[in-house]
Protein backbone atom coordinates (compact mmCIF):
# COMPACT_ATOMS: atom_id res chain seq x y z
CA MET A 1 -245.60 14.22 17.81
CA LYS A 2 -248.53 11.92 17.04
CA ASN A 3 -248.66 8.44 18.59
CA ILE A 4 -249.69 5.86 16.00
CA LEU A 5 -250.65 2.22 16.48
CA ILE A 6 -250.30 -0.05 13.41
CA ILE A 7 -252.46 -3.19 13.32
CA ASP A 8 -251.79 -5.65 10.48
CA ASN A 9 -251.61 -9.44 10.46
CA GLN A 10 -248.63 -9.26 8.06
CA ILE A 11 -245.53 -8.62 10.16
CA SER A 12 -243.67 -7.33 7.10
CA ILE A 13 -246.26 -4.54 6.66
CA CYS A 14 -245.95 -3.62 10.35
CA ASN A 15 -242.17 -3.41 10.09
CA LEU A 16 -242.30 -1.40 6.86
CA LEU A 17 -244.75 1.17 8.26
CA ASN A 18 -242.83 1.36 11.54
CA LYS A 19 -239.60 2.32 9.74
CA PHE A 20 -241.31 4.74 7.34
CA LEU A 21 -243.37 6.61 9.94
CA THR A 22 -240.56 6.70 12.48
CA LYS A 23 -238.37 8.42 9.86
CA ASN A 24 -241.17 10.96 9.47
CA ASN A 25 -241.02 11.75 13.21
CA TYR A 26 -244.02 9.75 14.41
CA ASP A 27 -244.05 7.63 17.57
CA VAL A 28 -245.09 4.17 16.33
CA GLU A 29 -246.07 0.84 17.88
CA THR A 30 -247.18 -2.24 15.94
CA THR A 31 -249.05 -5.47 16.53
CA SER A 32 -250.30 -8.27 14.30
CA ASN A 33 -253.15 -9.31 16.61
CA ALA A 34 -256.43 -7.42 17.11
CA ILE A 35 -256.97 -8.68 20.65
CA HIS A 36 -253.48 -7.51 21.62
CA ALA A 37 -254.20 -4.15 19.94
CA LEU A 38 -257.28 -3.57 22.11
CA GLU A 39 -255.28 -4.37 25.24
CA ILE A 40 -252.59 -1.86 24.17
CA LEU A 41 -255.27 0.79 23.58
CA ARG A 42 -256.66 0.26 27.08
CA GLU A 43 -253.22 0.89 28.56
CA LYS A 44 -251.91 3.77 26.44
CA HIS A 45 -253.34 6.71 24.53
CA PHE A 46 -252.83 6.86 20.75
CA ASP A 47 -253.80 9.73 18.49
CA LEU A 48 -254.30 7.43 15.53
CA THR A 49 -254.60 3.75 14.63
CA ILE A 50 -253.92 2.42 11.13
CA ILE A 51 -255.67 -0.93 10.69
CA GLU A 52 -255.86 -3.67 8.07
CA TYR A 53 -259.59 -4.02 7.38
CA HIS A 54 -259.50 -7.79 6.76
CA LEU A 55 -257.92 -9.06 10.00
CA PRO A 56 -258.33 -12.83 10.54
CA ASP A 57 -259.47 -12.57 14.17
CA ILE A 58 -262.02 -9.71 13.99
CA SER A 59 -263.90 -7.78 11.31
CA GLY A 60 -263.12 -4.16 10.48
CA ILE A 61 -266.51 -2.92 11.69
CA LYS A 62 -266.18 -4.72 15.02
CA ILE A 63 -262.71 -3.44 15.80
CA LEU A 64 -263.78 0.12 14.90
CA ASP A 65 -266.73 -0.20 17.27
CA ARG A 66 -264.52 -1.47 20.10
CA ILE A 67 -261.87 1.23 19.60
CA GLN A 68 -264.57 3.90 19.74
CA LYS A 69 -265.83 2.45 23.02
CA ILE A 70 -262.40 2.02 24.60
CA CYS A 71 -260.78 5.27 23.46
CA PRO A 72 -263.19 7.62 21.63
CA LYS A 73 -260.47 10.25 21.03
CA THR A 74 -258.35 7.87 18.94
CA GLU A 75 -258.92 8.28 15.21
CA VAL A 76 -258.91 5.32 12.81
CA ILE A 77 -257.59 4.86 9.27
CA PHE A 78 -258.30 1.57 7.49
CA MET A 79 -256.14 0.03 4.79
CA SER A 80 -256.66 -3.01 2.57
CA SER A 81 -255.71 -4.51 -0.76
CA GLN A 82 -259.43 -5.20 -1.31
CA VAL A 83 -261.11 -1.81 -0.97
CA THR A 84 -264.78 -1.76 -1.93
CA LEU A 85 -266.96 1.33 -2.06
CA LYS A 86 -269.46 -0.33 0.28
CA ASN A 87 -266.84 -1.05 2.97
CA ALA A 88 -265.22 2.38 2.67
CA VAL A 89 -268.52 4.26 2.94
CA CYS A 90 -269.66 2.06 5.82
CA VAL A 91 -266.59 2.61 8.05
CA ILE A 92 -266.38 6.34 7.28
CA GLN A 93 -270.07 6.76 8.13
CA LYS A 94 -269.34 5.00 11.42
CA GLY A 95 -266.52 7.42 12.23
CA ALA A 96 -263.32 6.21 10.52
CA LEU A 97 -261.10 8.96 9.16
CA ASN A 98 -260.09 7.33 5.87
CA PHE A 99 -259.82 4.07 3.92
CA ILE A 100 -256.70 3.74 1.77
CA SER A 101 -255.72 0.96 -0.62
CA LYS A 102 -252.68 -1.31 -0.64
CA PRO A 103 -250.00 -1.22 -1.89
CA LEU A 104 -249.73 1.96 0.14
CA ASN A 105 -248.75 5.22 -1.53
CA PRO A 106 -246.36 7.02 0.89
CA ASP A 107 -247.65 10.49 -0.01
CA GLU A 108 -251.28 9.42 0.32
CA LEU A 109 -250.57 7.82 3.70
CA LEU A 110 -248.79 10.90 5.06
CA GLU A 111 -251.59 13.15 3.78
CA ALA A 112 -254.18 10.98 5.53
CA ILE A 113 -252.21 11.07 8.78
CA LYS A 114 -251.78 14.87 8.60
CA SER A 115 -255.53 15.30 8.08
CA SER A 116 -256.24 13.68 11.44
CA THR A 117 -257.09 16.12 14.20
CA GLY A 118 -254.61 14.53 16.59
CA LYS A 119 -256.75 15.19 19.63
CA SER A 120 -254.68 14.75 22.73
CA GLY A 121 -255.77 13.81 26.18
CA PRO A 122 -256.10 10.80 28.44
CA LYS A 123 -257.75 7.68 27.24
CA GLU A 124 -261.47 7.63 27.91
CA VAL A 125 -263.62 4.58 28.32
CA ASN A 126 -267.35 4.69 27.79
CA GLU A 127 -268.64 3.88 31.26
CA ALA A 128 -271.95 2.73 29.84
CA VAL A 129 -270.21 -0.25 28.29
CA PRO A 130 -269.89 -3.20 30.70
CA LYS A 131 -266.31 -3.89 31.69
CA GLU A 132 -266.68 -7.49 30.56
CA GLU A 133 -267.48 -6.36 27.02
CA LEU A 134 -264.27 -4.34 26.86
CA ASN A 135 -262.05 -7.03 28.33
CA VAL A 136 -263.42 -10.15 26.72
CA LEU A 137 -263.74 -11.07 23.07
CA ASP A 138 -265.64 -14.18 22.05
CA PRO A 139 -263.10 -16.06 19.91
CA ILE A 140 -265.79 -17.99 18.03
CA THR A 141 -267.71 -14.84 17.07
CA ASP A 142 -264.69 -12.71 16.27
CA LEU A 143 -263.06 -15.40 14.16
CA GLY A 144 -266.25 -15.67 12.13
CA LEU A 145 -266.76 -19.32 13.06
CA ILE A 146 -269.98 -21.24 13.54
CA PHE A 147 -270.57 -24.34 15.64
CA GLY A 148 -273.64 -26.52 15.93
CA GLN A 149 -274.97 -28.29 18.98
CA CYS A 150 -274.79 -31.97 18.13
CA ARG A 151 -273.00 -34.19 20.62
CA LYS A 152 -269.78 -34.56 18.62
CA THR A 153 -269.47 -30.82 18.00
CA THR A 154 -270.18 -29.92 21.61
CA GLU A 155 -267.58 -32.41 22.82
CA MET A 156 -265.02 -31.03 20.35
CA LEU A 157 -265.67 -27.43 21.40
CA ASN A 158 -265.27 -28.31 25.09
CA LYS A 159 -261.94 -29.97 24.27
CA ILE A 160 -260.80 -26.90 22.30
CA LYS A 161 -261.53 -24.60 25.24
CA ARG A 162 -259.76 -26.89 27.72
CA VAL A 163 -256.69 -27.66 25.62
CA GLY A 164 -256.44 -24.11 24.28
CA ASP A 165 -255.76 -22.80 27.76
CA THR A 166 -252.65 -24.99 28.13
CA LYS A 167 -249.14 -25.09 26.66
CA TYR A 168 -249.73 -28.49 25.06
CA SER A 169 -248.64 -29.23 21.52
CA VAL A 170 -251.72 -30.35 19.59
CA ILE A 171 -252.25 -32.49 16.51
CA ILE A 172 -255.56 -31.71 14.78
CA GLN A 173 -256.61 -34.78 12.84
CA GLY A 174 -259.43 -34.62 10.32
CA GLU A 175 -260.39 -34.99 6.71
CA THR A 176 -259.71 -32.32 4.11
CA GLY A 177 -262.11 -29.40 4.38
CA THR A 178 -263.19 -29.89 7.99
CA GLY A 179 -261.80 -26.51 9.09
CA LYS A 180 -258.59 -27.56 10.82
CA GLU A 181 -256.93 -24.13 10.46
CA SER A 182 -259.98 -22.39 11.94
CA ILE A 183 -259.78 -24.75 14.92
CA ALA A 184 -256.06 -24.00 15.29
CA ARG A 185 -256.85 -20.27 15.39
CA LEU A 186 -259.51 -20.97 18.01
CA LEU A 187 -257.02 -22.91 20.15
CA HIS A 188 -254.69 -19.91 19.93
CA ALA A 189 -257.51 -17.48 20.79
CA TYR A 190 -258.31 -19.47 23.97
CA SER A 191 -254.65 -19.61 25.01
CA PRO A 192 -252.56 -17.23 27.15
CA ARG A 193 -250.60 -16.53 23.92
CA LYS A 194 -253.62 -14.98 22.20
CA VAL A 195 -252.04 -11.49 22.16
CA MET A 196 -248.95 -12.81 20.36
CA PRO A 197 -248.56 -13.80 16.68
CA PHE A 198 -250.33 -16.74 15.06
CA ILE A 199 -248.35 -17.93 12.02
CA ALA A 200 -249.97 -20.46 9.66
CA VAL A 201 -247.70 -22.54 7.41
CA ASP A 202 -248.87 -24.77 4.55
CA CYS A 203 -246.33 -27.59 4.66
CA GLY A 204 -247.71 -28.98 1.41
CA SER A 205 -246.28 -25.97 -0.44
CA LEU A 206 -242.81 -26.29 1.14
CA SER A 207 -240.46 -28.25 -1.07
CA LYS A 208 -237.43 -29.95 0.48
CA GLU A 209 -235.19 -27.21 -0.94
CA ILE A 210 -236.98 -24.22 0.63
CA ALA A 211 -238.57 -25.71 3.78
CA GLY A 212 -235.54 -25.06 6.01
CA SER A 213 -235.25 -21.45 4.89
CA GLU A 214 -238.99 -20.77 5.30
CA LEU A 215 -239.22 -22.33 8.75
CA PHE A 216 -235.92 -21.23 10.28
CA GLY A 217 -234.71 -18.38 8.05
CA HIS A 218 -231.33 -17.86 6.39
CA GLU A 219 -228.39 -15.48 6.41
CA LYS A 220 -227.34 -13.34 3.48
CA GLY A 221 -225.16 -15.37 1.09
CA ALA A 222 -226.11 -18.71 2.67
CA PHE A 223 -226.89 -20.11 -0.79
CA THR A 224 -227.34 -18.93 -4.35
CA GLY A 225 -230.16 -16.40 -4.41
CA ALA A 226 -229.91 -15.52 -0.70
CA ILE A 227 -229.37 -11.81 -1.38
CA SER A 228 -230.57 -10.72 2.07
CA GLN A 229 -231.20 -12.08 5.53
CA LYS A 230 -234.54 -13.82 6.00
CA VAL A 231 -236.45 -14.26 9.26
CA GLY A 232 -238.19 -17.65 9.30
CA PHE A 233 -241.67 -18.57 10.50
CA PHE A 234 -240.42 -19.74 13.91
CA GLU A 235 -238.87 -16.35 14.69
CA GLN A 236 -242.00 -14.58 13.42
CA ALA A 237 -244.14 -16.68 15.76
CA ASN A 238 -241.88 -16.19 18.80
CA GLY A 239 -244.02 -15.92 21.92
CA GLY A 240 -247.08 -17.07 20.01
CA THR A 241 -248.29 -20.06 18.01
CA ILE A 242 -247.09 -21.67 14.80
CA PHE A 243 -249.60 -23.79 12.87
CA LEU A 244 -248.09 -26.43 10.58
CA ASP A 245 -250.81 -27.60 8.21
CA GLU A 246 -250.44 -31.05 6.58
CA ILE A 247 -247.18 -31.66 8.44
CA ALA A 248 -246.88 -35.16 6.96
CA ASN A 249 -245.63 -33.51 3.75
CA LEU A 250 -242.35 -32.41 5.37
CA SER A 251 -239.29 -34.42 4.35
CA LEU A 252 -237.54 -36.56 6.97
CA ASP A 253 -234.50 -34.27 7.23
CA ILE A 254 -236.73 -31.23 7.86
CA GLN A 255 -238.63 -33.30 10.43
CA MET A 256 -235.31 -33.88 12.19
CA ALA A 257 -234.54 -30.14 12.22
CA LEU A 258 -238.04 -29.45 13.53
CA LEU A 259 -237.60 -32.02 16.31
CA ARG A 260 -234.37 -30.36 17.41
CA ALA A 261 -236.02 -26.92 17.42
CA LEU A 262 -238.81 -28.23 19.65
CA GLN A 263 -236.51 -30.11 22.02
CA GLU A 264 -233.84 -27.44 22.41
CA LYS A 265 -236.16 -24.42 21.99
CA VAL A 266 -233.58 -22.81 19.71
CA ILE A 267 -233.27 -22.45 15.96
CA ARG A 268 -230.33 -21.69 13.70
CA ARG A 269 -230.76 -19.86 10.42
CA ILE A 270 -229.33 -21.56 7.33
CA GLY A 271 -225.79 -20.30 6.89
CA GLY A 272 -225.67 -18.92 10.42
CA ASP A 273 -223.76 -20.04 13.50
CA LYS A 274 -225.86 -18.26 16.12
CA GLU A 275 -228.50 -20.16 18.10
CA ILE A 276 -231.67 -18.11 18.48
CA PRO A 277 -233.94 -18.93 21.45
CA THR A 278 -237.62 -19.43 20.56
CA ASP A 279 -240.75 -19.79 22.64
CA VAL A 280 -243.38 -21.17 20.29
CA ARG A 281 -246.44 -23.33 20.77
CA VAL A 282 -246.79 -25.80 17.91
CA ILE A 283 -250.17 -26.88 16.54
CA THR A 284 -250.16 -29.26 13.60
CA ALA A 285 -252.85 -30.61 11.31
CA THR A 286 -253.09 -33.71 9.17
CA ASN A 287 -255.66 -35.72 7.25
CA GLU A 288 -253.58 -38.86 7.78
CA ASN A 289 -252.80 -41.11 10.72
CA LEU A 290 -249.30 -39.94 11.68
CA LEU A 291 -248.79 -42.82 14.08
CA GLU A 292 -249.39 -45.32 11.28
CA LYS A 293 -247.07 -43.37 8.98
CA SER A 294 -244.38 -43.39 11.67
CA LYS A 295 -244.59 -47.19 11.88
CA ASN A 296 -243.96 -47.32 8.12
CA SER A 297 -240.99 -44.89 8.39
CA PHE A 298 -242.79 -42.12 6.47
CA PHE A 299 -242.89 -39.91 9.57
CA ARG A 300 -240.46 -39.73 12.48
CA GLU A 301 -241.90 -41.51 15.49
CA ASP A 302 -239.97 -39.32 17.95
CA LEU A 303 -241.39 -36.19 16.31
CA TYR A 304 -244.89 -37.63 16.49
CA PHE A 305 -244.62 -38.19 20.24
CA ARG A 306 -243.16 -34.69 20.67
CA LEU A 307 -246.11 -33.14 18.81
CA SER A 308 -248.92 -35.33 20.14
CA GLU A 309 -249.33 -34.10 23.70
CA TYR A 310 -252.96 -33.98 22.67
CA VAL A 311 -254.65 -35.29 19.50
CA LEU A 312 -257.88 -33.49 18.63
CA LYS A 313 -260.06 -35.36 16.14
CA VAL A 314 -262.40 -33.28 13.99
CA PRO A 315 -265.58 -35.08 12.89
CA ALA A 316 -266.47 -35.10 9.20
CA LEU A 317 -269.58 -33.26 8.02
CA ARG A 318 -271.39 -36.53 7.25
CA GLU A 319 -270.97 -37.46 10.94
CA ARG A 320 -272.95 -34.38 12.01
CA LYS A 321 -275.59 -34.15 9.31
CA SER A 322 -278.03 -32.63 11.82
CA GLU A 323 -275.96 -29.43 11.63
CA LEU A 324 -276.07 -29.22 7.83
CA PRO A 325 -279.01 -26.72 7.78
CA LEU A 326 -277.06 -24.45 10.16
CA PHE A 327 -274.00 -24.40 7.88
CA ILE A 328 -276.13 -23.97 4.76
CA ASP A 329 -277.91 -20.97 6.29
CA PHE A 330 -274.57 -19.45 7.35
CA PHE A 331 -273.02 -19.79 3.88
CA LEU A 332 -276.21 -18.55 2.19
CA LYS A 333 -276.19 -15.41 4.31
CA GLN A 334 -272.46 -14.88 3.78
CA THR A 335 -272.73 -15.27 -0.01
CA SER A 336 -275.85 -13.11 -0.27
CA GLU A 337 -274.01 -10.29 1.49
CA GLU A 338 -271.02 -10.71 -0.82
CA LEU A 339 -273.24 -10.62 -3.94
CA LYS A 340 -275.26 -7.70 -2.49
CA SER A 341 -278.49 -9.60 -3.04
CA PRO A 342 -281.45 -10.44 -0.80
CA LYS A 343 -280.89 -13.57 1.27
CA LEU A 344 -281.39 -16.58 -0.98
CA LYS A 345 -283.31 -19.73 -0.08
CA LEU A 346 -283.13 -23.36 -1.19
CA SER A 347 -286.06 -25.21 -2.67
CA MET A 348 -287.23 -28.26 -0.72
CA GLU A 349 -285.86 -30.53 -3.44
CA VAL A 350 -282.39 -28.93 -3.23
CA GLU A 351 -282.42 -29.24 0.57
CA ALA A 352 -283.25 -32.93 0.25
CA ARG A 353 -280.47 -33.50 -2.30
CA LEU A 354 -277.89 -31.77 -0.08
CA GLN A 355 -278.97 -33.91 2.86
CA GLU A 356 -278.56 -37.09 0.79
CA TYR A 357 -275.06 -36.21 -0.43
CA HIS A 358 -272.08 -37.63 1.53
CA TRP A 359 -269.84 -34.47 1.39
CA PRO A 360 -266.35 -35.94 0.94
CA GLY A 361 -264.94 -32.38 0.81
CA ASN A 362 -266.74 -31.45 4.05
CA LEU A 363 -267.34 -27.78 4.92
CA ARG A 364 -265.04 -26.47 2.19
CA GLU A 365 -267.01 -28.35 -0.45
CA LEU A 366 -270.33 -27.25 1.04
CA LYS A 367 -269.27 -23.60 1.02
CA ASN A 368 -268.16 -23.75 -2.62
CA VAL A 369 -271.34 -25.52 -3.68
CA ILE A 370 -273.51 -22.89 -1.98
CA ARG A 371 -271.47 -20.06 -3.53
CA GLY A 372 -271.86 -21.57 -6.99
CA MET A 373 -275.62 -22.08 -6.68
CA CYS A 374 -276.16 -18.51 -5.43
CA LEU A 375 -275.00 -17.09 -8.75
CA PHE A 376 -278.15 -18.23 -10.57
CA PRO A 377 -281.21 -18.13 -8.31
CA GLY A 378 -284.68 -18.62 -9.70
CA GLU A 379 -287.85 -16.66 -9.07
CA ASP A 380 -288.40 -15.28 -5.56
CA ASN A 381 -284.65 -15.79 -4.90
CA LEU A 382 -285.26 -19.53 -4.64
CA ILE A 383 -282.40 -21.86 -5.64
CA GLN A 384 -283.64 -24.76 -7.76
CA LYS A 385 -282.29 -28.24 -8.49
CA GLU A 386 -280.89 -27.16 -11.87
CA THR A 387 -278.13 -25.16 -10.11
CA LEU A 388 -276.77 -28.23 -8.28
CA PRO A 389 -273.30 -29.27 -9.51
CA ASP A 390 -273.25 -32.30 -11.80
CA HIS A 391 -271.08 -34.34 -9.44
CA ILE A 392 -273.71 -34.09 -6.69
CA LEU A 393 -276.56 -35.08 -9.00
CA GLN A 394 -274.54 -37.96 -10.43
CA SER A 395 -273.41 -39.06 -6.99
CA ILE A 396 -276.96 -39.20 -5.72
CA HIS A 397 -278.16 -41.18 -8.73
CA GLY A 398 -274.99 -43.24 -9.15
CA ILE A 399 -272.96 -43.80 -5.99
CA GLN A 400 -275.99 -43.71 -3.71
CA LYS A 401 -277.53 -46.44 -5.82
CA ASN A 402 -274.34 -48.48 -5.72
CA GLN A 403 -274.23 -48.18 -1.93
CA SER A 404 -277.28 -50.41 -1.69
CA LEU A 405 -275.67 -53.15 -3.78
CA GLN A 406 -274.63 -56.30 -2.02
CA VAL A 407 -271.09 -56.85 -3.26
CA ASN A 408 -271.10 -60.13 -5.11
CA GLY A 409 -270.50 -61.30 -8.64
CA LYS A 410 -274.11 -61.13 -9.77
CA GLU A 411 -274.75 -57.54 -8.74
CA VAL A 412 -271.43 -56.22 -10.02
CA GLN A 413 -272.49 -57.91 -13.25
CA GLU A 414 -275.37 -55.40 -13.34
CA LEU A 415 -272.81 -52.61 -13.57
CA PHE A 416 -270.95 -54.41 -16.37
CA PRO A 417 -273.48 -56.37 -18.43
CA SER A 418 -270.89 -57.01 -21.15
CA PHE A 419 -268.79 -59.23 -18.85
CA ASP A 420 -268.60 -62.88 -19.81
CA GLU A 421 -269.15 -65.00 -16.70
CA TYR A 422 -266.96 -67.81 -18.12
CA ASP A 423 -264.06 -65.50 -19.10
CA LEU A 424 -261.17 -65.60 -16.61
CA ARG A 425 -260.26 -61.92 -17.14
CA SER A 426 -263.88 -60.84 -16.61
CA THR A 427 -264.05 -62.88 -13.40
CA ALA A 428 -260.90 -61.15 -12.11
CA LEU A 429 -262.30 -57.72 -12.99
CA LYS A 430 -265.55 -58.50 -11.18
CA ALA A 431 -263.64 -59.43 -8.05
CA GLU A 432 -261.52 -56.27 -8.34
CA TYR A 433 -264.52 -53.97 -8.73
CA SER A 434 -266.37 -55.75 -5.93
CA ARG A 435 -263.43 -54.99 -3.66
CA ILE A 436 -263.33 -51.34 -4.78
CA ILE A 437 -267.05 -50.87 -4.04
CA GLU A 438 -266.66 -52.58 -0.66
CA VAL A 439 -263.75 -50.33 0.37
CA MET A 440 -265.42 -47.17 -0.99
CA LYS A 441 -268.48 -47.87 1.11
CA LYS A 442 -266.34 -48.55 4.17
CA VAL A 443 -264.55 -45.17 3.96
CA HIS A 444 -267.72 -43.25 2.96
CA PHE A 445 -266.37 -42.69 -0.56
CA ASN A 446 -263.20 -40.90 0.52
CA LYS A 447 -261.00 -41.58 -2.51
CA THR A 448 -257.69 -40.85 -0.77
CA LYS A 449 -258.37 -43.33 2.02
CA ALA A 450 -259.73 -45.91 -0.41
CA ALA A 451 -256.59 -45.70 -2.56
CA GLN A 452 -254.41 -46.19 0.54
CA ILE A 453 -256.35 -49.26 1.66
CA LEU A 454 -256.35 -50.72 -1.85
CA ASN A 455 -252.62 -49.93 -2.16
CA ILE A 456 -253.00 -48.21 -5.52
CA HIS A 457 -252.33 -44.66 -6.71
CA ARG A 458 -255.27 -42.28 -6.41
CA LYS A 459 -255.22 -41.60 -10.18
CA THR A 460 -255.47 -45.34 -10.79
CA LEU A 461 -258.55 -45.45 -8.56
CA TYR A 462 -260.08 -42.53 -10.47
CA SER A 463 -259.58 -44.40 -13.74
CA LYS A 464 -261.29 -47.50 -12.38
CA LEU A 465 -264.19 -45.45 -10.98
CA LYS A 466 -264.61 -43.83 -14.38
CA LEU A 467 -264.89 -47.26 -16.01
CA MET A 468 -267.56 -48.13 -13.44
CA ASN A 469 -269.52 -44.94 -14.27
CA ILE A 470 -269.06 -43.74 -10.71
CA PRO A 471 -268.27 -39.98 -10.62
CA TYR A 472 -265.17 -38.86 -8.80
C-alpha cells in the first residue's frame, strides 16, 4: 500500500482526496500548510506527495526542491487549476512525476498514482544540505514578499517578528492596498501556529444574512437552503490563525457572536445545540480607526479591546517613497516573467512621474499600474510616458498643481473663473471648495478619509471633485 501525502491550501480538496484515495486502498495524510508538510516528511516516509502548485506560502519549484533534499525517494505529482506548459515542463524536468489539472479527473489521478515507482525505504536526507536549511524557511522569501530598508519599514518588520511569536490578537491598521493580508500571513509564519491552517476571510463580502453561517457553520436544515452541514471558518482554522479582513464591515449582532466566541473559546453552529471548542488566533485588518468607530457605536467597544492586544500600523507607500524603486523593480521582474518577455525598464521620465505621484491605492495600485504599462513597451523594452494611466498624468498636472495653492477666495477663483465675487451662492461655493482642497491636502488626497472628515458621502465628494476638474 502506497503512503500518500496531500498538500493543498483548500481544506475541502484535502478532504475530498483523502476520502477518494482511502477508498482506493491508499494510506493518506493531508495538510494545508507547506511548512507543516515539510516537517511531516522529515518524520515519516511517503511514497508519493500530491501538491497544489500555487500554494500561498511557498512556490511549487521551491517545495519540490526541498522535498528532493529531505526525502529523495518520495515522488511528486503537482496539481493546479492554472496549468501552463512552461510550469509543467519545468517541474517535470526537475524531477516531478506529473502535473495534472483541476478539477481532477479520478481516472487520470489514479493512473498518475499507479505510474509512480513507489520506491520504499527509509527517509533519506541529503547530508550535504545544512541542517538549518532543512529546518528553517524564511517566511518573507517563501511568501513572496519584499521589504525595503527605510526606518518605518524596518521598525514594522521588527514588530511583526516580535508579535508574531506570541499568542496576541492583532489589529493591522492601514490604508487600502498596503498589503495587510500579506502581513497577517507573515505574522502567522513567525508564530508557533505556522504549521496549522491560516484562514483568510473578507468580511466586506459577508452580508448580515450569511456571516454567521460562514464564520461558525450551520447544521443541516437550520434554515431554508441548508441542505447539508457546513463547517465554518473558525472550525477550519482550529489550532491556527483566522484573518478577518475589513472587520468593521461586520454587523453589530455578528460582532456580539464573535466576541462570545473569543471570550468562551467555543462556537455553536447555526441550528445546533452543541458547543464546539476552538483554539484560534485572531488577526484583523481595517483601513479605519476602530476605536473612533466604537465611540460612535458603529463598532463594539468591548470587541475592540478584545481584539487589540496589539495594534500594528502599516505605513502608506507615500510615507516610504525611498522604497518605491525597489517595489517597481520587483513588479517589473514579476510581470516580465508572467508575460515571458525580457525584463522591462522605465524611462527616466516615467520614473520621475511615478515618484511625483501620491499613490492613494498604495502597493496594489502600483502593481496594477506596472502591469498595465508592461503590455506596451517601446523600443529596447523601455516603457515610455505614453503608457502611464490617464489618472496619474492628470493627477500630476492637476492635483499636484492644486497642492501648491494657498486656500483662499482669490486662488479658488482661479479654478472657477466664472464665479461672480458679489454673488452669494458663488461665495458659498468658493468657501466649500476651499474647504475640500484643504481637507484633501491634509489627508494626502485619500478620498475616503476626506469624505469622512467633510461628513459627506464619497460619491458626493467625487461629484464635487469632477466639477473642480480634479481627477478621482
